[in-house]
Short mmCIF file of C-alpha atoms and ligand atoms in Angstrom, two decimals:
data_model
loop_
_atom_site.label_atom_id
_atom_site.label_comp_id
_atom_site.label_asym_id
_atom_site.label_seq_id
_atom_site.Cartn_x
_atom_site.Cartn_y
_atom_site.Cartn_z
CA MET F 1 0.00 0.00 0.00
CA ASN F 2 3.01 2.35 -0.11
CA ASP F 3 2.45 2.81 -3.86
CA PRO F 4 2.36 6.63 -4.16
CA LEU F 5 -0.42 6.48 -6.75
CA ASN F 6 -2.50 4.37 -4.38
CA LEU F 7 -2.04 7.03 -1.69
CA ARG F 8 -3.00 9.86 -4.04
CA ALA F 9 -6.01 7.95 -5.38
CA ASN F 10 -7.30 7.18 -1.90
CA THR F 11 -6.90 10.80 -0.82
CA VAL F 12 -9.21 12.23 -3.47
CA ILE F 13 -11.34 9.33 -4.78
CA PRO F 14 -13.59 7.30 -2.44
CA GLY F 15 -11.84 3.96 -1.99
CA GLY F 16 -9.32 5.11 -4.58
CA VAL F 17 -11.50 3.87 -7.45
CA ASN F 18 -14.28 5.05 -9.73
CA SER F 19 -16.01 1.65 -9.65
CA PRO F 20 -15.81 -0.67 -6.65
CA ALA F 21 -14.64 -3.96 -8.25
CA ARG F 22 -11.36 -2.26 -9.16
CA ALA F 23 -10.43 -1.90 -5.49
CA PHE F 24 -9.58 -5.63 -5.18
CA GLN F 25 -11.68 -5.98 -2.01
CA SER F 26 -12.74 -9.50 -3.04
CA VAL F 27 -9.18 -10.71 -3.50
CA GLY F 28 -7.15 -8.44 -1.22
CA GLY F 29 -3.74 -7.02 -1.99
CA ASN F 30 -2.84 -3.91 -3.93
CA PRO F 31 -5.12 -2.90 -6.77
CA LEU F 32 -3.54 -2.50 -10.20
CA TYR F 33 -2.98 0.84 -11.88
CA ALA F 34 -3.07 0.67 -15.65
CA GLU F 35 -0.54 2.46 -17.77
CA ARG F 36 -1.69 1.20 -21.15
CA ALA F 37 -3.00 -1.91 -22.84
CA GLN F 38 -2.32 -3.54 -26.16
CA GLY F 39 -3.96 -6.56 -27.75
CA PRO F 40 -4.31 -9.25 -25.06
CA TYR F 41 -2.06 -7.44 -22.57
CA LEU F 42 -2.58 -4.99 -19.75
CA TYR F 43 0.51 -2.98 -18.75
CA THR F 44 0.47 -1.70 -15.20
CA THR F 45 2.41 0.95 -13.28
CA ASP F 46 4.35 -1.74 -11.39
CA GLY F 47 6.18 -2.32 -14.67
CA GLU F 48 4.44 -5.64 -15.36
CA LYS F 49 2.66 -6.88 -18.47
CA ARG F 50 -0.22 -9.27 -17.88
CA LEU F 51 -2.33 -11.44 -20.14
CA ASP F 52 -5.77 -9.92 -19.55
CA PHE F 53 -8.83 -12.14 -19.02
CA CYS F 54 -10.81 -9.30 -17.42
CA LEU F 55 -10.81 -7.20 -20.60
CA SER F 56 -12.47 -4.22 -18.98
CA PHE F 57 -15.17 -6.60 -17.65
CA GLY F 58 -16.20 -7.58 -21.15
CA PRO F 59 -16.09 -4.85 -23.81
CA MET F 60 -12.67 -5.56 -25.34
CA ILE F 61 -13.56 -8.55 -27.53
CA LEU F 62 -11.12 -7.32 -30.21
CA GLY F 63 -8.38 -6.93 -27.61
CA HIS F 64 -7.03 -3.61 -26.37
CA ALA F 65 -6.24 -0.69 -28.68
CA ASP F 66 -7.35 -2.46 -31.82
CA PRO F 67 -5.78 -0.40 -34.65
CA ASP F 68 -9.05 -0.06 -36.60
CA VAL F 69 -10.93 1.09 -33.53
CA VAL F 70 -8.19 3.53 -32.52
CA SER F 71 -8.00 5.06 -35.96
CA ALA F 72 -11.79 5.40 -36.15
CA ILE F 73 -11.75 7.31 -32.86
CA GLN F 74 -8.88 9.51 -34.02
CA GLN F 75 -10.64 10.36 -37.26
CA ALA F 76 -13.89 11.14 -35.48
CA ALA F 77 -12.20 13.32 -32.85
CA VAL F 78 -10.80 15.66 -35.47
CA HIS F 79 -14.36 16.51 -36.52
CA GLY F 80 -15.55 17.41 -33.03
CA THR F 81 -16.29 15.38 -29.93
CA SER F 82 -19.94 16.20 -29.24
CA TYR F 83 -22.68 17.96 -31.21
CA ALA F 84 -25.99 17.07 -29.55
CA VAL F 85 -27.24 17.03 -33.13
CA THR F 86 -27.92 13.66 -34.74
CA THR F 87 -25.21 12.17 -36.94
CA GLU F 88 -25.24 9.62 -39.72
CA ALA F 89 -23.01 7.45 -37.53
CA GLU F 90 -25.82 7.19 -34.96
CA VAL F 91 -28.24 6.10 -37.66
CA GLU F 92 -25.73 3.56 -38.98
CA MET F 93 -25.11 2.23 -35.51
CA ALA F 94 -28.85 1.84 -34.90
CA GLU F 95 -29.31 0.17 -38.30
CA LEU F 96 -26.48 -2.25 -37.60
CA ILE F 97 -27.83 -3.17 -34.16
CA VAL F 98 -31.43 -3.54 -35.31
CA GLU F 99 -30.34 -5.72 -38.19
CA ALA F 100 -28.25 -7.95 -35.91
CA VAL F 101 -30.63 -8.27 -32.94
CA ASP F 102 -33.77 -10.17 -33.95
CA ALA F 103 -35.87 -8.84 -31.08
CA MET F 104 -35.22 -5.18 -31.97
CA GLU F 105 -37.14 -3.07 -34.48
CA LYS F 106 -35.97 0.20 -32.94
CA VAL F 107 -33.17 1.09 -30.57
CA ARG F 108 -32.30 4.07 -28.36
CA LEU F 109 -28.61 4.69 -27.62
CA VAL F 110 -27.56 5.80 -24.15
CA ASN F 111 -24.28 6.16 -22.23
CA SER F 112 -24.01 3.04 -20.07
CA GLY F 113 -25.52 -0.34 -19.36
CA THR F 114 -27.04 1.07 -16.20
CA GLU F 115 -28.82 3.75 -18.20
CA ALA F 116 -30.03 1.18 -20.73
CA VAL F 117 -31.66 -0.95 -18.03
CA MET F 118 -33.04 2.11 -16.23
CA THR F 119 -34.70 3.16 -19.48
CA ALA F 120 -35.98 -0.36 -20.17
CA LEU F 121 -37.62 -0.54 -16.75
CA ARG F 122 -39.22 2.90 -17.07
CA LEU F 123 -40.42 2.02 -20.54
CA ALA F 124 -41.91 -1.26 -19.29
CA ARG F 125 -43.76 0.64 -16.56
CA GLY F 126 -44.95 3.32 -18.97
CA TYR F 127 -46.06 0.75 -21.52
CA THR F 128 -47.86 -1.64 -19.15
CA GLY F 129 -49.15 0.93 -16.66
CA LYS F 130 -47.85 -1.33 -13.87
CA ASP F 131 -45.06 -0.72 -11.35
CA ARG F 132 -43.39 -3.87 -10.13
CA ILE F 133 -40.35 -5.61 -11.61
CA LEU F 134 -39.25 -9.21 -11.03
CA LYS F 135 -35.49 -9.75 -10.96
CA PHE F 136 -33.31 -12.70 -9.97
CA SER F 137 -30.72 -12.95 -7.20
CA GLY F 138 -27.17 -12.66 -8.50
CA CYS F 139 -28.17 -10.99 -11.76
CA TYR F 140 -26.63 -7.52 -12.05
CA HIS F 141 -28.43 -4.79 -13.91
CA GLY F 142 -26.32 -1.74 -13.09
CA HIS F 143 -26.50 0.56 -10.09
CA ILE F 144 -30.14 1.59 -10.48
CA ASP F 145 -31.92 2.12 -7.13
CA SER F 146 -34.64 -0.44 -7.84
CA MET F 147 -32.08 -3.08 -8.86
CA LEU F 148 -29.90 -2.69 -5.73
CA VAL F 149 -32.03 -5.11 -3.78
CA GLN F 150 -31.87 -8.53 -2.19
CA ALA F 151 -34.44 -11.15 -1.33
CA GLY F 152 -36.63 -9.98 1.54
CA SER F 153 -37.84 -12.30 4.28
CA GLY F 154 -38.80 -15.22 2.03
CA VAL F 155 -36.84 -17.05 -0.64
CA ALA F 156 -38.86 -15.24 -3.27
CA GLY F 157 -41.08 -12.16 -3.17
CA ILE F 158 -40.83 -8.49 -2.23
CA ALA F 159 -37.25 -7.23 -2.05
CA SER F 160 -35.42 -5.22 0.53
CA SER F 161 -32.74 -2.68 -0.23
CA SER F 162 -29.15 -3.95 -0.53
CA SER F 163 -27.45 -0.55 -0.57
CA ALA F 164 -27.58 2.34 1.83
CA GLY F 165 -29.38 5.21 0.14
CA VAL F 166 -32.00 3.05 -1.56
CA SER F 167 -35.36 3.65 0.09
CA GLU F 168 -37.42 0.66 1.20
CA GLU F 169 -40.34 2.01 -0.89
CA THR F 170 -38.21 1.83 -4.01
CA ALA F 171 -36.92 -1.64 -3.11
CA GLN F 172 -40.47 -2.88 -2.59
CA ASP F 173 -41.34 -2.23 -6.20
CA THR F 174 -38.89 -5.00 -6.99
CA LEU F 175 -39.63 -8.68 -6.53
CA VAL F 176 -36.77 -11.15 -6.25
CA ALA F 177 -36.55 -14.86 -6.96
CA PRO F 178 -33.61 -17.26 -7.26
CA TYR F 179 -32.20 -17.68 -10.78
CA ASN F 180 -33.01 -20.92 -12.62
CA ASP F 181 -35.96 -21.69 -10.33
CA GLU F 182 -39.16 -21.91 -12.39
CA GLU F 183 -41.37 -22.64 -9.39
CA ALA F 184 -40.15 -19.63 -7.44
CA ALA F 185 -40.77 -17.37 -10.45
CA GLU F 186 -44.23 -18.90 -10.89
CA ALA F 187 -45.09 -18.29 -7.25
CA VAL F 188 -44.07 -14.62 -7.45
CA VAL F 189 -45.92 -14.08 -10.71
CA ARG F 190 -49.02 -15.80 -9.35
CA GLU F 191 -49.07 -13.54 -6.30
CA HIS F 192 -48.06 -10.23 -7.90
CA GLY F 193 -48.87 -10.67 -11.60
CA SER F 194 -51.49 -7.93 -11.73
CA GLU F 195 -48.84 -5.39 -10.65
CA LEU F 196 -45.99 -6.76 -12.73
CA ALA F 197 -44.54 -4.46 -15.42
CA ALA F 198 -41.57 -6.62 -16.34
CA ILE F 199 -39.41 -9.62 -15.70
CA VAL F 200 -35.75 -8.64 -16.14
CA VAL F 201 -33.09 -11.31 -16.45
CA GLU F 202 -29.55 -11.86 -17.63
CA PRO F 203 -30.38 -14.72 -20.02
CA ILE F 204 -26.93 -16.06 -19.25
CA ALA F 205 -25.99 -14.81 -15.82
CA ALA F 206 -22.46 -13.41 -16.02
CA ASN F 207 -22.25 -11.19 -12.97
CA MET F 208 -22.10 -13.92 -10.32
CA GLY F 209 -19.39 -15.67 -12.22
CA LEU F 210 -20.95 -17.50 -15.15
CA VAL F 211 -24.22 -19.31 -14.44
CA LEU F 212 -25.94 -20.89 -17.42
CA PRO F 213 -29.74 -21.05 -17.70
CA LYS F 214 -31.34 -24.47 -17.32
CA PRO F 215 -33.02 -25.79 -20.49
CA GLY F 216 -36.56 -24.42 -20.65
CA TYR F 217 -36.04 -21.78 -17.96
CA LEU F 218 -36.07 -18.74 -20.23
CA ARG F 219 -39.01 -20.12 -22.20
CA ARG F 220 -40.92 -20.47 -18.92
CA LEU F 221 -40.17 -16.82 -18.05
CA ARG F 222 -41.57 -15.85 -21.46
CA GLU F 223 -44.78 -17.76 -20.72
CA LEU F 224 -45.10 -16.26 -17.26
CA ALA F 225 -44.66 -12.72 -18.60
CA ASP F 226 -47.30 -13.38 -21.25
CA GLU F 227 -49.74 -14.82 -18.72
CA VAL F 228 -49.86 -11.54 -16.78
CA GLY F 229 -49.14 -8.99 -19.53
CA ALA F 230 -45.65 -8.14 -18.29
CA LEU F 231 -42.70 -7.43 -20.56
CA LEU F 232 -39.72 -9.79 -20.69
CA ILE F 233 -36.43 -7.87 -20.66
CA PHE F 234 -33.18 -9.63 -21.52
CA ASP F 235 -30.28 -7.68 -20.06
CA GLU F 236 -27.60 -8.48 -22.62
CA VAL F 237 -25.12 -5.79 -21.63
CA ILE F 238 -22.49 -8.54 -21.32
CA THR F 239 -23.84 -11.18 -23.70
CA GLY F 240 -24.72 -8.86 -26.59
CA PHE F 241 -22.27 -9.47 -29.48
CA ARG F 242 -20.22 -11.69 -27.14
CA LEU F 243 -21.68 -15.06 -28.24
CA THR F 244 -22.87 -14.31 -31.75
CA PHE F 245 -23.13 -11.27 -34.00
CA GLY F 246 -26.24 -9.97 -32.28
CA ALA F 247 -27.95 -10.88 -29.03
CA PHE F 248 -27.89 -14.23 -27.23
CA ALA F 249 -31.68 -14.02 -27.68
CA ASN F 250 -31.10 -14.68 -31.40
CA LEU F 251 -29.81 -18.15 -30.49
CA CYS F 252 -32.25 -18.90 -27.77
CA CYS F 253 -35.50 -20.30 -26.94
CA ALA F 254 -37.50 -17.20 -26.04
CA THR F 255 -38.03 -13.80 -27.64
CA PRO F 256 -37.75 -10.89 -25.22
CA ASP F 257 -39.84 -7.72 -25.57
CA LEU F 258 -36.85 -5.51 -24.78
CA VAL F 259 -33.11 -6.12 -24.95
CA THR F 260 -30.43 -3.99 -23.32
CA LEU F 261 -26.90 -3.80 -24.68
CA GLY F 262 -23.68 -2.07 -23.62
CA LYS F 263 -20.02 -3.03 -23.23
CA ILE F 264 -18.97 -4.54 -26.61
CA ILE F 265 -21.13 -2.22 -28.76
CA GLY F 266 -19.08 0.76 -27.55
CA GLY F 267 -15.72 -0.77 -28.44
CA GLY F 268 -14.35 0.37 -25.06
CA LEU F 269 -16.05 3.77 -24.99
CA PRO F 270 -19.10 4.50 -22.81
CA ILE F 271 -22.37 3.25 -24.30
CA GLY F 272 -25.65 1.49 -23.68
CA ALA F 273 -28.65 0.66 -25.82
CA VAL F 274 -32.23 -0.41 -25.29
CA GLY F 275 -34.37 -1.77 -28.07
CA GLY F 276 -37.40 -3.85 -28.90
CA ARG F 277 -40.58 -3.86 -30.90
CA LYS F 278 -41.48 -0.56 -32.56
CA GLU F 279 -44.83 -0.42 -30.78
CA ILE F 280 -43.08 -0.46 -27.38
CA MET F 281 -40.11 1.73 -28.33
CA ASP F 282 -42.43 4.43 -29.69
CA HIS F 283 -43.56 5.05 -26.12
CA LEU F 284 -40.24 6.86 -25.55
CA ALA F 285 -40.02 10.64 -25.74
CA PRO F 286 -40.33 12.64 -27.94
CA ASP F 287 -43.08 10.57 -29.62
CA GLY F 288 -44.33 8.90 -26.48
CA PRO F 289 -44.96 9.71 -22.82
CA VAL F 290 -41.94 7.91 -21.29
CA TYR F 291 -39.20 10.49 -20.76
CA GLN F 292 -35.57 9.68 -21.49
CA ALA F 293 -32.67 11.90 -22.59
CA GLY F 294 -28.88 12.31 -22.64
CA THR F 295 -26.57 15.21 -23.52
CA LEU F 296 -23.85 12.84 -24.71
CA SER F 297 -26.06 10.02 -26.04
CA GLY F 298 -24.90 8.85 -29.46
CA ASN F 299 -21.59 10.61 -28.89
CA PRO F 300 -19.52 10.66 -32.10
CA LEU F 301 -16.43 9.04 -30.54
CA CYS F 302 -18.51 6.26 -29.03
CA MET F 303 -20.25 5.73 -32.37
CA ALA F 304 -16.89 5.59 -34.16
CA ALA F 305 -15.45 3.05 -31.71
CA GLY F 306 -18.66 1.02 -31.65
CA LEU F 307 -19.13 0.96 -35.41
CA ALA F 308 -15.48 0.01 -36.02
CA THR F 309 -15.82 -2.80 -33.47
CA LEU F 310 -19.09 -4.16 -34.81
CA ARG F 311 -17.98 -3.96 -38.44
CA LYS F 312 -14.78 -5.82 -37.62
CA LEU F 313 -16.66 -8.45 -35.62
CA LYS F 314 -19.05 -8.94 -38.50
CA ALA F 315 -16.18 -9.38 -40.95
CA LEU F 316 -14.13 -11.66 -38.70
CA ASN F 317 -17.05 -13.68 -37.36
CA PRO F 318 -14.73 -15.01 -34.62
CA TYR F 319 -17.39 -16.65 -32.49
CA GLU F 320 -16.84 -20.29 -33.34
CA ALA F 321 -13.08 -20.04 -33.09
CA LEU F 322 -13.34 -18.21 -29.76
CA ALA F 323 -15.66 -20.87 -28.38
CA GLU F 324 -13.28 -23.64 -29.42
CA ARG F 325 -10.36 -21.87 -27.78
CA ALA F 326 -12.34 -21.37 -24.58
CA GLN F 327 -13.31 -25.04 -24.57
CA SER F 328 -9.76 -26.25 -24.90
CA LEU F 329 -8.54 -23.83 -22.22
CA THR F 330 -11.21 -24.78 -19.73
CA SER F 331 -10.76 -28.48 -20.35
CA ARG F 332 -7.07 -28.07 -19.46
CA MET F 333 -8.14 -26.13 -16.35
CA ASN F 334 -10.44 -29.01 -15.41
CA ASP F 335 -7.75 -31.63 -16.08
CA ALA F 336 -5.36 -29.82 -13.77
CA ALA F 337 -7.95 -29.82 -11.02
CA GLU F 338 -8.66 -33.50 -11.49
CA ALA F 339 -4.96 -34.33 -11.33
CA THR F 340 -4.65 -32.53 -7.99
CA GLY F 341 -8.01 -33.73 -6.61
CA ILE F 342 -9.29 -30.20 -6.15
CA PRO F 343 -13.03 -29.83 -6.79
CA LEU F 344 -13.54 -27.46 -9.72
CA VAL F 345 -16.13 -26.64 -12.35
CA VAL F 346 -15.62 -24.10 -15.12
CA PRO F 347 -18.93 -23.16 -16.75
CA THR F 348 -18.18 -21.95 -20.26
CA ASP F 349 -20.24 -20.40 -23.04
CA GLY F 350 -18.60 -19.00 -26.14
CA SER F 351 -15.66 -16.89 -25.04
CA MET F 352 -16.86 -16.56 -21.43
CA PHE F 353 -15.87 -18.81 -18.55
CA SER F 354 -15.52 -18.76 -14.80
CA PRO F 355 -13.88 -21.15 -12.38
CA PHE F 356 -15.77 -22.22 -9.26
CA PHE F 357 -14.03 -24.34 -6.66
CA ARG F 358 -16.94 -26.71 -5.99
CA GLU F 359 -18.19 -30.11 -7.16
CA SER F 360 -21.02 -29.17 -9.53
CA GLU F 361 -21.92 -26.27 -11.80
CA PRO F 362 -23.78 -23.65 -9.77
CA LEU F 363 -27.38 -22.97 -10.79
CA ASN F 364 -27.98 -19.89 -8.68
CA PHE F 365 -26.36 -17.26 -6.49
CA GLN F 366 -26.57 -19.34 -3.34
CA GLN F 367 -24.62 -22.16 -4.94
CA VAL F 368 -22.11 -19.64 -6.32
CA GLN F 369 -21.51 -18.43 -2.78
CA GLU F 370 -20.91 -21.99 -1.61
CA ALA F 371 -17.81 -22.26 -3.82
CA ASP F 372 -14.44 -22.09 -2.06
CA GLY F 373 -13.62 -18.38 -2.21
CA GLU F 374 -10.25 -18.74 -0.46
CA ARG F 375 -9.00 -21.04 -3.18
CA PHE F 376 -10.08 -18.50 -5.79
CA VAL F 377 -8.14 -15.76 -3.99
CA LYS F 378 -4.97 -17.87 -3.80
CA VAL F 379 -5.20 -18.85 -7.46
CA PHE F 380 -5.93 -15.25 -8.48
CA HIS F 381 -2.75 -14.02 -6.79
CA SER F 382 -0.61 -16.88 -8.06
CA LEU F 383 -1.78 -16.12 -11.61
CA LEU F 384 -1.19 -12.41 -11.11
CA GLU F 385 2.41 -13.17 -10.13
CA GLN F 386 2.76 -15.34 -13.19
CA GLY F 387 1.63 -12.53 -15.50
CA ILE F 388 -2.05 -13.45 -15.84
CA TYR F 389 -4.90 -11.11 -14.87
CA LEU F 390 -8.25 -12.74 -14.07
CA PRO F 391 -11.14 -10.47 -13.03
CA PRO F 392 -10.43 -9.57 -9.38
CA SER F 393 -13.45 -11.35 -7.90
CA PRO F 394 -14.93 -14.86 -7.90
CA PHE F 395 -18.22 -13.23 -8.92
CA GLU F 396 -16.95 -11.90 -12.25
CA THR F 397 -16.72 -13.70 -15.58
CA SER F 398 -13.47 -14.13 -17.51
CA PHE F 399 -13.33 -13.32 -21.22
CA LEU F 400 -11.24 -14.10 -24.27
CA SER F 401 -10.53 -11.63 -27.03
CA VAL F 402 -9.67 -12.43 -30.63
CA ARG F 403 -6.07 -11.64 -29.62
CA HIS F 404 -6.00 -14.52 -27.11
CA THR F 405 -4.25 -16.94 -29.45
CA PRO F 406 -3.85 -20.66 -28.64
CA ASP F 407 -0.21 -20.23 -27.58
CA LEU F 408 -1.25 -17.56 -25.06
CA LEU F 409 -3.99 -19.83 -23.75
CA ASP F 410 -1.40 -22.58 -23.30
CA GLN F 411 0.56 -20.10 -21.23
CA MET F 412 -2.55 -19.49 -19.13
CA ALA F 413 -3.16 -23.22 -18.72
CA ASP F 414 0.46 -23.76 -17.59
CA ALA F 415 0.14 -20.95 -15.06
CA TRP F 416 -3.17 -22.41 -13.88
CA GLU F 417 -1.56 -25.83 -13.33
CA LYS F 418 1.19 -24.23 -11.31
CA ALA F 419 -1.31 -22.18 -9.26
CA LEU F 420 -3.32 -25.30 -8.40
CA SER F 421 -0.19 -27.23 -7.49
CA GLN F 422 0.64 -24.49 -4.95
CA LEU F 423 -2.73 -24.81 -3.17
C1 PLP O 1 -22.08 -4.31 -16.95
C2 PLP O 1 -23.54 -4.61 -16.84
C3 PLP O 1 -24.49 -3.62 -16.57
C4 PLP O 1 -24.09 -2.21 -16.24
O1 PLP O 1 -23.44 -1.57 -17.29
P1 PLP O 1 -22.56 -0.26 -16.97
O2 PLP O 1 -22.10 0.19 -18.32
O3 PLP O 1 -21.47 -0.70 -16.05
O4 PLP O 1 -23.47 0.72 -16.33
C5 PLP O 1 -25.82 -3.95 -16.59
N1 PLP O 1 -26.21 -5.22 -16.85
C6 PLP O 1 -25.33 -6.19 -17.11
C7 PLP O 1 -25.82 -7.56 -17.42
C8 PLP O 1 -23.97 -5.93 -17.09
O5 PLP O 1 -23.10 -6.92 -17.31
#
């Protein structure tokens, strides 16, 4: 902690960070300070270079400082950095997204994933005329008051606030049920259906580590929403353009009414998006009664970075190759655990994975919390010393970029073997 930058940061920034996960509270030790990043590597002020599996918590699917993205930003910057007048780039971005995401006929661009979900929830309330939202424990939807909640007294039902500063009245508009539990969702919908504006879910939960939906679960949520006239919102801020060119919903079993995006579509610049059927989206201001606005929404630099990223992803179509690489990495991770007799599962989907030190794949947040967190912390630090940066929490998902070549993944697997052997 005698890093002078750490001291300066903590003097003027609460906790020394502008977003809490960066403070390393889940893993302990000194947080990293980035100097620069290039391709698969993060270079930090301690003079180290680390193979980065955090990748800014998801956006950097092309790797850091992709030359096409950088040059698009440079070219855009020369022409001005904000107009608050619509640009062709915004229209192109919207066209590209709407074409790629089956569930979207129209899309509104905003500045963060949080804003996208906030808008989706307000829109669902404005459209249905109802107030309550059902969410699932362990799913993260940004730092919106009504989403900073935990299960109340029962397993499922009315929520209580999980953050100071969130009023109990606000929390009580949210209902909470465990993820992957059809019966719990049914019970909540049966009791509160007449007040339910929306069911919001990460269709693949990637903010409690990676928890995959059980077969049929998302379809059941679709049916439940339909039964009571609630909207189904897929929060795809992480999964959008991560698993296919478009939303995970394109590949899946249920069509959501609204989809939120963020992270990848901004190419590393701030962005969010909410979209869905025209009839719902037209409820947004200025045409409709649901107010939403943003001085910097559709910002030209964000559009440039996002468009360059999406165009490159479309041309490369790296999804199958990324999934194969992730599979071979995680099978080596599993083999190492088997060889040492350490219980481990590594749920994987496309280029996302997360290790849990437990016997079986977790289905919900409770099971995630039952994994051996101490082992994760030890492995995290061993990897860090060996030049590998995993997300600094057992509740975050690891990512590959197109720059994570097989030889680099071999390096990761070797480091993983060594880390497990030290346990
Ligand atoms: C990251 C994330 C958010 C919040 O996005 P920000 O840009 O950090 O506000 C919301 N939902 C999901 C599923 C996310 O992964």
